[in-house]
Amino acid sequence: MTTTLATAPLDFDGCYRALAARDTRFDGQFVTTVLTTGIYCRPSCPARTPKPGNVRFELTAAAAAARGFRACRRCLPDATPGSPLWNVRADLVGRAMRLIADGVVDRDGVGGLAAALGYTERHISRVLSAELGAGTLALARTHRATSARMLLTGTNLPIGDVAFAAGFSSIRQFNDTIRELYDATPSGLRASRGRTGDPSTGDRITLRLPFRQPYDTAWTLYGLAAHAVDGLEHWDSTTFERTLRLPHCAASVRITIASDHVSAAFEHLDMRDLGAGVNRVRRLLDLDADPVAVDEALSRDRRLRPLVTAHPGIRIPGSVDGVETLIRVMMGQQVSVKAARTRIARLVAELGEPTGWPDEAGRPNRLFPTAAAIAEHGPAVLTGPARSIRSITAAAACAQQMELHPGVDASNLRADLMRLSGIGDWTADQVVMRLTGDPDVLTRRDLVIDRALADLGARPDDTRSWRPWRSYASMHLWRHRLAHLVDDPVAPRPLPRGTTP
C-alpha cells in the first residue's frame, strides 16, 4: 500500500497494517473506528491495537461521527494535517471538500456550495454520502468541531468566542456538538488538554498548524521571500507576513516554519474568518501534502532520484486569493522577479485598499486590489508594454465573472484562462497549479524547466512516468537549476527573465 489512500472504499488490510505499525504517515488520511469502545482514532494512536474484527476504517471523521463514534481524547484524531486526497482528487468530492474546508457552507449554506460547484444540493449530498459516508452538513459540522477543538486546546480565547470563531451559530449547538463528538463539555475538553503553543493576546491569535514531514523549508521560504511585495507582504529573515482579504474583514498573518509545524499568528481578525484564514495559510504552504508518497513515486525515476534525495519534502506554492494569483502571474510574464515585484508593488500602492491599521515600519498595510479596481483604473497605473496592460485589465474584467476558487475544476479553469488575451500555456499552468493545488502540472514553455530537463538528459515525453506528481517534479527541476540561489532563502538573487519558481 502506498502512503496515499486515493480511492474509496479503503483497503482494509493496508489500513490495518498502518494501524498495527502506528504509522504516523497515515494520520489524517483515514480514521479507525473501534466497535468495542465506540471511539475513533488516528492510525498512530498509542492505545493497544484492537483486533481486526473489532475495527472499521473511514475516510473522514464525519463518517465515523455519523455512525455514532466519538473522537479519542488520547490521540485527538483531528489534530493532524488534512487529507492529501482533496488535492489529489480532481472530482466533485475533492472540489467540495476544499470548499468546505474554506468555510463556504458555514458562510453561504449548502446552497452556496452547490452554486460554486455547479450542481444541485441534492446531487452533491448524495455523492458525498456515497463516497465519504457523510453528507454535506455532517462534513461541515465535523470541520467546525475540529476548529473548535483546536481553539479550545491551543488558545486562551473565551469559550463563547471559540464557538462563533469555529462557525457555530449558537452556544447550544456548539455545546451539543462537542459533547457528541468528544464526550466532553467544551470546558472539560480544554481542561483535559491544557493550553499549548503561543497563547493569544489582545488582537492576536496564534495557532500551530501541523504538517507531514519531511518539509523542504528552505524552498518554501525562498519562494515567499523572493516574491514578497512591499505593502502587501514582508519578509524579515525569519518570518513572512502578509495581509489577507477574508470573507468578513481584512486580516494579517505572520508565518514561521518550525521543524514539525507552522506557527500562524493572525491579527485584526474577525473571528468568523478564522477557519478561512487557517485554510488559506495551509493551501499557501501546501501543508496537507503527503511528501513521502510524492518522494517515493518520483524517486523511481533514476534521473529525478538524486534531486529528491537531496531535497525531500518539496512543496508547491499555493494561493490565498484567486484574483491576486491570476494578476500576479500575468504581471510576472517576460520580466525578472525583481521587475515584477516593482510593478506589483506600485499596483498595490495605487489601487490596494488601505487596511486602516496603525502604520508600523515594514509591516504590510494594504490589500491586493480587487478585480474591479484593476479593470477600471489599471490603464492609468500599470506600466510596461501597452499590449500587456490591455491583457491584464481585460483579464481583471473577466475575473469578476470567473470561478477563481479552490473548488473550480482544473481543466475548466485552464480552458477559461486560455480564452483570455495575453494568456498562454505558461500562465495558465501556473494559475491552475497554485489555485487548485493540482499535483500534476508540468509547466509548459518554461525556460528553466526545459534547461533542467536537458541537464537530466530527459525529454518531455519522459515526464509521463512522473504522474500524478509532476507539479512537485517541476519544483525539483526549478530547485536543480537555481540551487545556488536557494541555499540562502533570506537574500534571493534576481531570477532570469520570463521565469518564476
Short mmCIF file of C-alpha atoms in Angstrom, two decimals:
data_model
loop_
_atom_site.label_atom_id
_atom_site.label_comp_id
_atom_site.label_asym_id
_atom_site.label_seq_id
_atom_site.Cartn_x
_atom_site.Cartn_y
_atom_site.Cartn_z
CA MET A 1 0.00 0.00 0.00
CA THR A 2 1.36 3.42 -0.91
CA THR A 3 1.22 6.22 1.60
CA THR A 4 -1.67 7.94 -0.14
CA LEU A 5 -5.07 6.28 0.00
CA ALA A 6 -6.55 7.60 -3.21
CA THR A 7 -9.85 5.82 -3.55
CA ALA A 8 -12.77 4.55 -1.53
CA PRO A 9 -13.61 2.03 -0.23
CA LEU A 10 -10.46 1.78 1.84
CA ASP A 11 -8.24 -1.29 1.65
CA PHE A 12 -8.84 -2.99 4.99
CA ASP A 13 -5.60 -4.98 5.09
CA GLY A 14 -3.47 -1.97 4.16
CA CYS A 15 -5.17 0.24 6.73
CA TYR A 16 -4.82 -2.40 9.43
CA ARG A 17 -1.09 -2.75 8.73
CA ALA A 18 -0.72 1.03 9.12
CA LEU A 19 -2.71 0.85 12.37
CA ALA A 20 -0.65 -2.04 13.77
CA ALA A 21 2.57 -0.17 12.93
CA ARG A 22 1.20 3.09 14.39
CA ASP A 23 2.37 4.70 11.16
CA THR A 24 2.11 8.49 11.54
CA ARG A 25 2.28 8.95 7.76
CA PHE A 26 -1.38 7.92 7.56
CA ASP A 27 -2.67 10.32 10.23
CA GLY A 28 -5.34 12.45 8.61
CA GLN A 29 -5.80 10.09 5.69
CA PHE A 30 -8.31 7.81 7.43
CA VAL A 31 -9.69 7.12 10.91
CA THR A 32 -10.14 3.84 12.77
CA THR A 33 -13.48 3.14 14.43
CA VAL A 34 -13.31 0.69 17.33
CA LEU A 35 -16.56 -1.21 17.75
CA THR A 36 -15.90 -2.30 21.33
CA THR A 37 -15.21 1.19 22.69
CA GLY A 38 -17.32 3.41 20.43
CA ILE A 39 -14.42 5.75 19.63
CA TYR A 40 -12.46 6.62 16.52
CA CYS A 41 -8.71 7.16 16.45
CA ARG A 42 -5.87 8.22 14.20
CA PRO A 43 -3.75 5.34 12.83
CA SER A 44 -0.84 6.21 15.15
CA CYS A 45 -2.90 6.15 18.35
CA PRO A 46 -0.68 4.79 21.16
CA ALA A 47 -3.51 2.68 22.61
CA ARG A 48 -3.40 -1.09 22.31
CA THR A 49 -4.12 -2.21 18.76
CA PRO A 50 -7.65 -3.66 18.59
CA LYS A 51 -8.34 -7.00 16.93
CA PRO A 52 -9.20 -6.88 13.21
CA GLY A 53 -12.74 -7.99 13.87
CA ASN A 54 -13.34 -5.01 16.15
CA VAL A 55 -12.33 -2.22 13.77
CA ARG A 56 -13.63 -0.49 10.67
CA PHE A 57 -11.97 2.28 8.66
CA GLU A 58 -13.49 5.52 7.40
CA LEU A 59 -12.09 8.22 5.10
CA THR A 60 -13.44 11.06 7.25
CA ALA A 61 -14.14 11.80 10.88
CA ALA A 62 -17.62 12.91 9.79
CA ALA A 63 -18.39 9.39 8.60
CA ALA A 64 -17.27 7.98 11.94
CA ALA A 65 -19.37 10.52 13.83
CA ALA A 66 -22.40 9.77 11.66
CA ARG A 67 -22.12 6.15 12.79
CA GLY A 68 -22.18 7.19 16.44
CA PHE A 69 -18.46 7.11 17.26
CA ARG A 70 -16.74 9.82 19.30
CA ALA A 71 -13.20 11.12 18.94
CA CYS A 72 -10.45 9.55 21.02
CA ARG A 73 -9.27 12.08 23.60
CA ARG A 74 -5.91 10.35 23.86
CA CYS A 75 -4.74 10.69 20.26
CA LEU A 76 -7.09 13.51 19.07
CA PRO A 77 -7.58 12.20 15.52
CA ASP A 78 -8.47 15.65 14.21
CA ALA A 79 -5.18 17.21 15.39
CA THR A 80 -3.43 16.10 12.20
CA PRO A 81 -2.69 17.60 8.81
CA GLY A 82 -5.64 17.48 6.45
CA SER A 83 -6.04 14.66 3.98
CA PRO A 84 -3.92 14.99 0.83
CA LEU A 85 -6.76 13.33 -1.07
CA TRP A 86 -8.62 16.59 -1.56
CA ASN A 87 -5.81 17.99 -3.72
CA VAL A 88 -5.09 14.71 -5.48
CA ARG A 89 -8.74 14.15 -6.34
CA ALA A 90 -9.97 16.49 -9.05
CA ASP A 91 -13.51 15.12 -8.97
CA LEU A 92 -16.60 16.63 -7.33
CA VAL A 93 -15.72 15.14 -3.93
CA GLY A 94 -12.25 16.68 -3.82
CA ARG A 95 -13.50 20.05 -5.02
CA ALA A 96 -16.33 20.05 -2.48
CA MET A 97 -14.00 19.17 0.40
CA ARG A 98 -11.67 22.04 -0.50
CA LEU A 99 -14.57 24.49 -0.31
CA ILE A 100 -15.98 23.01 2.89
CA ALA A 101 -12.55 23.47 4.47
CA ASP A 102 -12.66 27.12 3.40
CA GLY A 103 -15.95 27.56 5.29
CA VAL A 104 -18.25 28.03 2.30
CA VAL A 105 -21.06 26.01 3.92
CA ASP A 106 -20.75 27.97 7.19
CA ARG A 107 -20.96 31.29 5.33
CA ASP A 108 -23.32 30.55 2.45
CA GLY A 109 -25.04 27.31 3.37
CA VAL A 110 -25.34 24.19 1.27
CA GLY A 111 -26.86 26.33 -1.48
CA GLY A 112 -23.68 28.39 -1.67
CA LEU A 113 -21.57 25.26 -2.04
CA ALA A 114 -23.88 23.95 -4.75
CA ALA A 115 -23.70 27.24 -6.65
CA ALA A 116 -19.88 27.28 -6.50
CA LEU A 117 -19.67 23.71 -7.80
CA GLY A 118 -22.42 23.96 -10.39
CA TYR A 119 -24.54 21.04 -9.13
CA THR A 120 -27.75 20.71 -7.17
CA GLU A 121 -27.65 20.45 -3.38
CA ARG A 122 -29.22 17.01 -3.54
CA HIS A 123 -26.67 15.67 -6.01
CA ILE A 124 -23.70 16.93 -4.01
CA SER A 125 -25.01 15.46 -0.77
CA ARG A 126 -25.73 12.16 -2.48
CA VAL A 127 -22.22 11.94 -3.96
CA LEU A 128 -20.52 12.91 -0.69
CA SER A 129 -22.58 10.40 1.28
CA ALA A 130 -21.79 7.61 -1.17
CA GLU A 131 -18.06 8.39 -1.36
CA LEU A 132 -17.28 9.57 2.18
CA GLY A 133 -20.03 8.17 4.33
CA ALA A 134 -21.37 11.58 5.37
CA GLY A 135 -23.38 14.32 3.70
CA THR A 136 -22.60 17.98 3.25
CA LEU A 137 -23.94 19.21 6.58
CA ALA A 138 -22.25 16.42 8.54
CA LEU A 139 -18.90 17.15 6.92
CA ALA A 140 -19.21 20.88 7.63
CA ARG A 141 -20.27 20.16 11.22
CA THR A 142 -17.23 17.97 11.84
CA HIS A 143 -14.98 20.63 10.32
CA ARG A 144 -16.45 23.20 12.76
CA ALA A 145 -15.86 20.83 15.67
CA THR A 146 -12.24 20.32 14.63
CA SER A 147 -11.69 24.08 14.52
CA ALA A 148 -13.31 24.45 17.93
CA ARG A 149 -11.13 21.75 19.50
CA MET A 150 -8.01 23.41 18.08
CA LEU A 151 -9.02 26.72 19.64
CA LEU A 152 -10.04 25.21 22.97
CA THR A 153 -6.78 23.35 23.45
CA GLY A 154 -4.39 25.75 21.74
CA THR A 155 -5.56 29.22 22.79
CA ASN A 156 -6.96 31.05 25.79
CA LEU A 157 -9.92 32.51 23.90
CA PRO A 158 -13.16 32.67 25.90
CA ILE A 159 -15.29 29.63 25.18
CA GLY A 160 -18.11 31.74 23.76
CA ASP A 161 -15.69 33.31 21.27
CA VAL A 162 -14.45 29.85 20.32
CA ALA A 163 -17.99 28.78 19.41
CA PHE A 164 -18.56 31.58 16.93
CA ALA A 165 -14.99 31.56 15.61
CA ALA A 166 -15.41 27.89 14.72
CA GLY A 167 -18.56 28.69 12.74
CA PHE A 168 -21.31 27.59 15.13
CA SER A 169 -24.49 29.66 15.03
CA SER A 170 -25.30 29.27 18.72
CA ILE A 171 -23.70 28.28 22.02
CA ARG A 172 -26.19 25.47 22.43
CA GLN A 173 -25.32 24.00 19.03
CA PHE A 174 -21.64 24.27 19.93
CA ASN A 175 -22.05 22.55 23.31
CA ASP A 176 -24.17 19.75 21.86
CA THR A 177 -21.70 19.06 19.07
CA ILE A 178 -18.65 18.98 21.35
CA ARG A 179 -20.41 16.64 23.78
CA GLU A 180 -21.48 14.32 20.97
CA LEU A 181 -18.15 14.16 19.15
CA TYR A 182 -15.74 14.30 22.12
CA ASP A 183 -17.87 13.05 25.02
CA ALA A 184 -16.90 16.14 26.97
CA THR A 185 -18.03 19.69 27.59
CA PRO A 186 -16.01 22.48 25.96
CA SER A 187 -14.59 23.50 29.34
CA GLY A 188 -13.76 19.88 30.16
CA LEU A 189 -12.02 19.41 26.83
CA ARG A 190 -9.92 22.49 27.46
CA ALA A 191 -9.03 21.43 30.99
CA SER A 192 -8.09 17.91 29.96
CA ARG A 193 -5.53 19.09 27.42
CA GLY A 194 -4.35 22.35 28.95
CA ARG A 195 -3.14 25.13 26.67
CA THR A 196 -0.36 24.57 24.20
CA GLY A 197 1.56 26.78 21.85
CA ASP A 198 1.71 30.56 21.93
CA PRO A 199 -1.35 31.90 23.77
CA SER A 200 -3.48 34.52 22.12
CA THR A 201 -3.25 38.02 23.50
CA GLY A 202 -5.10 41.20 22.63
CA ASP A 203 -5.72 41.37 18.90
CA ARG A 204 -3.52 38.35 18.08
CA ILE A 205 -4.39 34.66 17.89
CA THR A 206 -1.56 32.20 17.30
CA LEU A 207 -2.08 28.63 16.15
CA ARG A 208 0.17 25.64 15.48
CA LEU A 209 -0.59 24.13 12.07
CA PRO A 210 0.78 20.59 11.68
CA PHE A 211 2.24 19.12 8.51
CA ARG A 212 3.66 15.79 7.39
CA GLN A 213 7.41 15.53 7.41
CA PRO A 214 9.77 15.95 5.66
CA TYR A 215 9.29 19.58 4.64
CA ASP A 216 11.77 21.40 2.38
CA THR A 217 11.54 24.60 4.39
CA ALA A 218 14.32 26.40 2.51
CA TRP A 219 12.49 26.14 -0.83
CA THR A 220 9.20 27.42 0.56
CA LEU A 221 10.85 30.32 2.38
CA TYR A 222 12.86 31.19 -0.70
CA GLY A 223 9.68 31.44 -2.77
CA LEU A 224 7.94 33.62 -0.19
CA ALA A 225 10.94 35.90 0.30
CA ALA A 226 11.76 36.26 -3.40
CA HIS A 227 8.25 37.39 -4.30
CA ALA A 228 7.34 39.49 -1.23
CA VAL A 229 5.66 42.71 -2.43
CA ASP A 230 6.04 45.88 -0.38
CA GLY A 231 2.83 46.97 1.30
CA LEU A 232 1.23 43.55 0.82
CA GLU A 233 3.90 41.23 2.22
CA HIS A 234 7.07 41.39 4.31
CA TRP A 235 10.00 39.06 4.99
CA ASP A 236 12.31 39.79 7.93
CA SER A 237 14.70 36.83 7.52
CA THR A 238 12.74 34.54 9.87
CA THR A 239 9.07 35.42 9.49
CA PHE A 240 6.82 36.02 6.50
CA GLU A 241 3.86 38.35 6.96
CA ARG A 242 1.08 39.35 4.62
CA THR A 243 -2.43 40.78 4.53
CA LEU A 244 -5.44 38.60 3.75
CA ARG A 245 -8.75 39.55 2.18
CA LEU A 246 -11.14 37.30 4.11
CA PRO A 247 -14.93 36.98 3.78
CA HIS A 248 -15.85 39.37 6.60
CA CYS A 249 -12.81 41.57 7.19
CA ALA A 250 -9.16 42.12 6.31
CA ALA A 251 -6.54 40.42 8.50
CA SER A 252 -2.81 39.84 8.61
CA VAL A 253 -0.89 36.66 9.31
CA ARG A 254 2.71 36.15 10.44
CA ILE A 255 4.12 32.77 9.43
CA THR A 256 7.10 30.98 10.96
CA ILE A 257 8.00 27.45 9.91
CA ALA A 258 9.35 25.17 12.65
CA SER A 259 10.60 21.58 12.36
CA ASP A 260 7.19 19.96 12.83
CA HIS A 261 4.62 22.73 12.49
CA VAL A 262 3.88 26.19 11.17
CA SER A 263 3.16 28.96 13.65
CA ALA A 264 0.48 31.26 12.23
CA ALA A 265 -0.24 34.46 14.17
CA PHE A 266 -3.38 36.25 12.96
CA GLU A 267 -4.11 39.88 13.77
CA HIS A 268 -7.08 42.20 13.07
CA LEU A 269 -9.15 39.08 12.52
CA ASP A 270 -12.93 38.84 12.52
CA MET A 271 -13.24 35.55 14.40
CA ARG A 272 -15.81 34.30 11.92
CA ASP A 273 -12.98 34.23 9.38
CA LEU A 274 -10.58 32.10 11.42
CA GLY A 275 -11.38 28.86 9.59
CA ALA A 276 -10.97 30.50 6.19
CA GLY A 277 -7.72 32.16 7.26
CA VAL A 278 -6.23 28.89 8.51
CA ASN A 279 -7.31 27.06 5.37
CA ARG A 280 -5.68 29.66 3.11
CA VAL A 281 -2.41 29.51 5.00
CA ARG A 282 -2.45 25.72 4.73
CA ARG A 283 -3.03 25.98 0.98
CA LEU A 284 -0.38 28.69 0.53
CA LEU A 285 2.23 26.43 2.15
CA ASP A 286 0.86 23.10 0.84
CA LEU A 287 0.66 21.77 4.40
CA ASP A 288 -1.70 18.88 3.61
CA ALA A 289 0.63 17.21 1.10
CA ASP A 290 1.88 13.66 1.60
CA PRO A 291 5.61 14.18 0.92
CA VAL A 292 6.56 10.54 1.47
CA ALA A 293 4.16 9.34 -1.23
CA VAL A 294 5.38 12.05 -3.61
CA ASP A 295 9.06 11.34 -2.97
CA GLU A 296 8.60 7.58 -3.26
CA ALA A 297 6.92 7.92 -6.65
CA LEU A 298 9.36 10.45 -8.13
CA SER A 299 12.40 8.54 -6.84
CA ARG A 300 11.51 5.64 -9.09
CA ASP A 301 12.87 7.71 -11.98
CA ARG A 302 16.67 7.38 -11.94
CA ARG A 303 17.06 10.95 -13.25
CA LEU A 304 14.93 12.53 -10.55
CA ARG A 305 16.17 10.31 -7.71
CA PRO A 306 19.26 12.40 -6.84
CA LEU A 307 17.18 15.60 -6.76
CA VAL A 308 14.55 14.07 -4.48
CA THR A 309 17.16 12.52 -2.21
CA ALA A 310 18.94 15.87 -1.83
CA HIS A 311 15.76 17.83 -1.07
CA PRO A 312 12.97 15.61 0.30
CA GLY A 313 9.59 17.06 1.11
CA ILE A 314 9.45 19.80 -1.50
CA ARG A 315 6.13 21.67 -1.71
CA ILE A 316 4.31 23.54 -4.46
CA PRO A 317 3.33 27.21 -4.00
CA GLY A 318 -0.31 27.85 -3.27
CA SER A 319 -2.78 30.72 -3.36
CA VAL A 320 -4.72 32.78 -0.84
CA ASP A 321 -6.82 34.61 -3.43
CA GLY A 322 -7.73 33.65 -7.00
CA VAL A 323 -7.76 37.15 -8.50
CA GLU A 324 -4.45 38.02 -6.88
CA THR A 325 -2.84 34.85 -8.20
CA LEU A 326 -4.06 35.46 -11.75
CA ILE A 327 -2.92 39.08 -11.89
CA ARG A 328 0.44 38.47 -10.22
CA VAL A 329 1.29 35.61 -12.55
CA MET A 330 0.34 37.74 -15.57
CA MET A 331 2.47 40.62 -14.31
CA GLY A 332 5.40 38.24 -13.93
CA GLN A 333 5.39 37.23 -17.58
CA GLN A 334 8.56 38.00 -19.54
CA VAL A 335 10.18 40.08 -16.78
CA SER A 336 12.55 39.32 -13.92
CA VAL A 337 11.19 38.65 -10.45
CA LYS A 338 12.63 41.96 -9.25
CA ALA A 339 10.85 43.86 -12.04
CA ALA A 340 7.60 42.03 -11.35
CA ARG A 341 7.79 42.89 -7.65
CA THR A 342 8.28 46.55 -8.52
CA ARG A 343 5.28 46.56 -10.88
CA ILE A 344 3.05 44.74 -8.43
CA ALA A 345 4.12 46.96 -5.52
CA ARG A 346 3.10 50.04 -7.48
CA LEU A 347 -0.26 48.45 -8.30
CA VAL A 348 -0.82 47.66 -4.61
CA ALA A 349 0.23 51.16 -3.53
CA GLU A 350 -2.08 52.86 -6.04
CA LEU A 351 -5.15 50.60 -6.05
CA GLY A 352 -4.84 48.40 -2.98
CA GLU A 353 -7.32 49.15 -0.23
CA PRO A 354 -5.64 50.57 2.92
CA THR A 355 -6.32 48.40 5.93
CA GLY A 356 -6.57 51.33 8.32
CA TRP A 357 -4.28 49.63 10.83
CA PRO A 358 -1.62 51.65 12.67
CA ASP A 359 1.43 52.18 10.47
CA GLU A 360 4.44 50.16 11.58
CA ALA A 361 7.69 50.22 9.67
CA GLY A 362 7.90 47.41 7.14
CA ARG A 363 4.63 45.76 8.10
CA PRO A 364 2.01 45.18 5.38
CA ASN A 365 -0.91 47.60 5.45
CA ARG A 366 -2.71 47.18 2.11
CA LEU A 367 -4.83 44.54 0.46
CA PHE A 368 -4.30 43.36 -3.08
CA PRO A 369 -6.56 45.37 -5.41
CA THR A 370 -9.91 43.95 -6.40
CA ALA A 371 -10.57 42.80 -9.94
CA ALA A 372 -13.00 45.72 -10.40
CA ALA A 373 -10.38 48.29 -9.34
CA ILE A 374 -7.77 46.86 -11.71
CA ALA A 375 -10.21 46.69 -14.61
CA GLU A 376 -11.28 50.32 -14.12
CA HIS A 377 -8.04 52.04 -13.11
CA GLY A 378 -5.36 49.65 -14.33
CA PRO A 379 -4.58 51.54 -17.57
CA ALA A 380 -3.59 54.61 -15.57
CA VAL A 381 -1.47 52.73 -13.05
CA LEU A 382 0.13 49.75 -14.78
CA THR A 383 3.47 50.14 -16.50
CA GLY A 384 5.03 48.15 -19.30
CA PRO A 385 4.07 47.31 -22.88
CA ALA A 386 0.62 48.54 -23.91
CA ARG A 387 -0.37 45.05 -25.01
CA SER A 388 0.45 43.65 -21.57
CA ILE A 389 -1.56 46.39 -19.85
CA ARG A 390 -4.58 45.69 -22.05
CA SER A 391 -4.35 41.96 -21.34
CA ILE A 392 -4.12 42.45 -17.57
CA THR A 393 -7.04 44.86 -17.37
CA ALA A 394 -9.13 42.67 -19.67
CA ALA A 395 -8.36 39.62 -17.51
CA ALA A 396 -9.35 41.57 -14.40
CA ALA A 397 -12.67 42.48 -16.02
CA CYS A 398 -13.33 38.83 -16.90
CA ALA A 399 -12.21 37.65 -13.47
CA GLN A 400 -15.28 39.26 -11.93
CA GLN A 401 -17.40 36.56 -13.59
CA MET A 402 -14.90 33.68 -13.48
CA GLU A 403 -14.76 30.89 -10.92
CA LEU A 404 -11.42 31.56 -9.23
CA HIS A 405 -11.56 29.43 -6.08
CA PRO A 406 -10.08 26.11 -4.89
CA GLY A 407 -13.25 24.21 -5.80
CA VAL A 408 -13.09 25.01 -9.51
CA ASP A 409 -12.49 22.17 -11.94
CA ALA A 410 -8.84 22.44 -13.02
CA SER A 411 -9.43 21.55 -16.66
CA ASN A 412 -12.31 24.00 -16.96
CA LEU A 413 -10.24 26.75 -15.33
CA ARG A 414 -7.39 26.17 -17.74
CA ALA A 415 -9.74 26.32 -20.72
CA ASP A 416 -11.28 29.56 -19.44
CA LEU A 417 -7.84 31.11 -18.95
CA MET A 418 -6.63 30.13 -22.39
CA ARG A 419 -9.54 32.05 -23.92
CA LEU A 420 -8.22 35.30 -22.46
CA SER A 421 -5.94 37.55 -24.47
CA GLY A 422 -2.33 37.50 -23.31
CA ILE A 423 -2.55 34.17 -21.51
CA GLY A 424 -0.68 31.17 -22.88
CA ASP A 425 0.35 27.76 -21.63
CA TRP A 426 2.85 29.01 -19.06
CA THR A 427 0.47 31.41 -17.35
CA ALA A 428 -2.48 29.03 -17.41
CA ASP A 429 -0.40 26.22 -15.93
CA GLN A 430 0.92 28.41 -13.13
CA VAL A 431 -2.51 29.69 -12.15
CA VAL A 432 -4.10 26.24 -12.22
CA MET A 433 -1.34 24.68 -10.10
CA ARG A 434 -1.37 27.43 -7.48
CA LEU A 435 -5.11 27.98 -7.24
CA THR A 436 -6.40 24.40 -7.31
CA GLY A 437 -3.38 22.64 -5.82
CA ASP A 438 -3.34 20.28 -8.81
CA PRO A 439 -0.34 17.99 -8.14
CA ASP A 440 0.12 17.01 -11.80
CA VAL A 441 1.01 20.22 -13.67
CA LEU A 442 4.28 20.30 -15.61
CA THR A 443 4.51 23.92 -16.71
CA ARG A 444 4.88 24.22 -20.46
CA ARG A 445 7.06 26.76 -22.24
CA ASP A 446 9.15 27.30 -19.12
CA LEU A 447 12.79 28.10 -19.87
CA VAL A 448 14.14 26.87 -16.54
CA ILE A 449 12.27 23.56 -16.71
CA ASP A 450 13.39 22.99 -20.31
CA ARG A 451 17.02 23.54 -19.30
CA ALA A 452 16.69 21.31 -16.26
CA LEU A 453 15.25 18.50 -18.41
CA ALA A 454 18.21 18.90 -20.74
CA ASP A 455 20.59 18.69 -17.78
CA LEU A 456 19.00 15.41 -16.75
CA GLY A 457 19.02 14.03 -20.28
CA ALA A 458 15.22 13.82 -20.25
CA ARG A 459 12.69 14.62 -22.94
CA PRO A 460 9.19 15.98 -22.33
CA ASP A 461 7.72 12.56 -23.15
CA ASP A 462 9.78 11.02 -20.34
CA THR A 463 7.84 13.03 -17.77
CA ARG A 464 4.68 10.94 -18.24
CA SER A 465 6.01 8.43 -15.73
CA TRP A 466 6.09 11.21 -13.13
CA ARG A 467 2.29 11.37 -12.99
CA PRO A 468 0.38 12.28 -10.86
CA TRP A 469 3.13 14.32 -9.15
CA ARG A 470 4.51 16.46 -11.97
CA SER A 471 3.86 19.71 -10.08
CA TYR A 472 6.32 18.51 -7.43
CA ALA A 473 8.72 17.32 -10.12
CA SER A 474 8.59 20.86 -11.56
CA MET A 475 9.72 22.25 -8.21
CA HIS A 476 12.65 19.83 -8.14
CA LEU A 477 13.63 20.89 -11.65
CA TRP A 478 13.48 24.53 -10.60
CA ARG A 479 15.49 23.85 -7.48
CA HIS A 480 18.08 21.98 -9.52
CA ARG A 481 18.63 24.91 -11.89
CA LEU A 482 18.55 27.51 -9.12
CA ALA A 483 20.41 25.58 -6.43
CA HIS A 484 22.92 28.40 -5.95
CA LEU A 485 20.03 30.78 -5.25
CA VAL A 486 18.04 28.84 -2.66
CA ASP A 487 20.82 27.98 -0.22
CA ASP A 488 20.13 31.35 1.42
CA PRO A 489 16.38 31.99 1.21
CA VAL A 490 16.84 35.22 3.16
CA ALA A 491 18.60 37.05 0.32
CA PRO A 492 17.50 35.57 -3.02
CA ARG A 493 19.15 36.85 -6.16
CA PRO A 494 17.29 38.08 -9.27
CA LEU A 495 15.89 35.29 -11.41
CA PRO A 496 16.01 35.02 -15.21
CA ARG A 497 13.56 36.98 -17.30
CA GLY A 498 10.28 35.30 -18.11
CA THR A 499 10.52 32.73 -15.32
CA THR A 500 9.22 32.24 -11.81
CA PRO A 501 9.54 29.45 -9.24
#
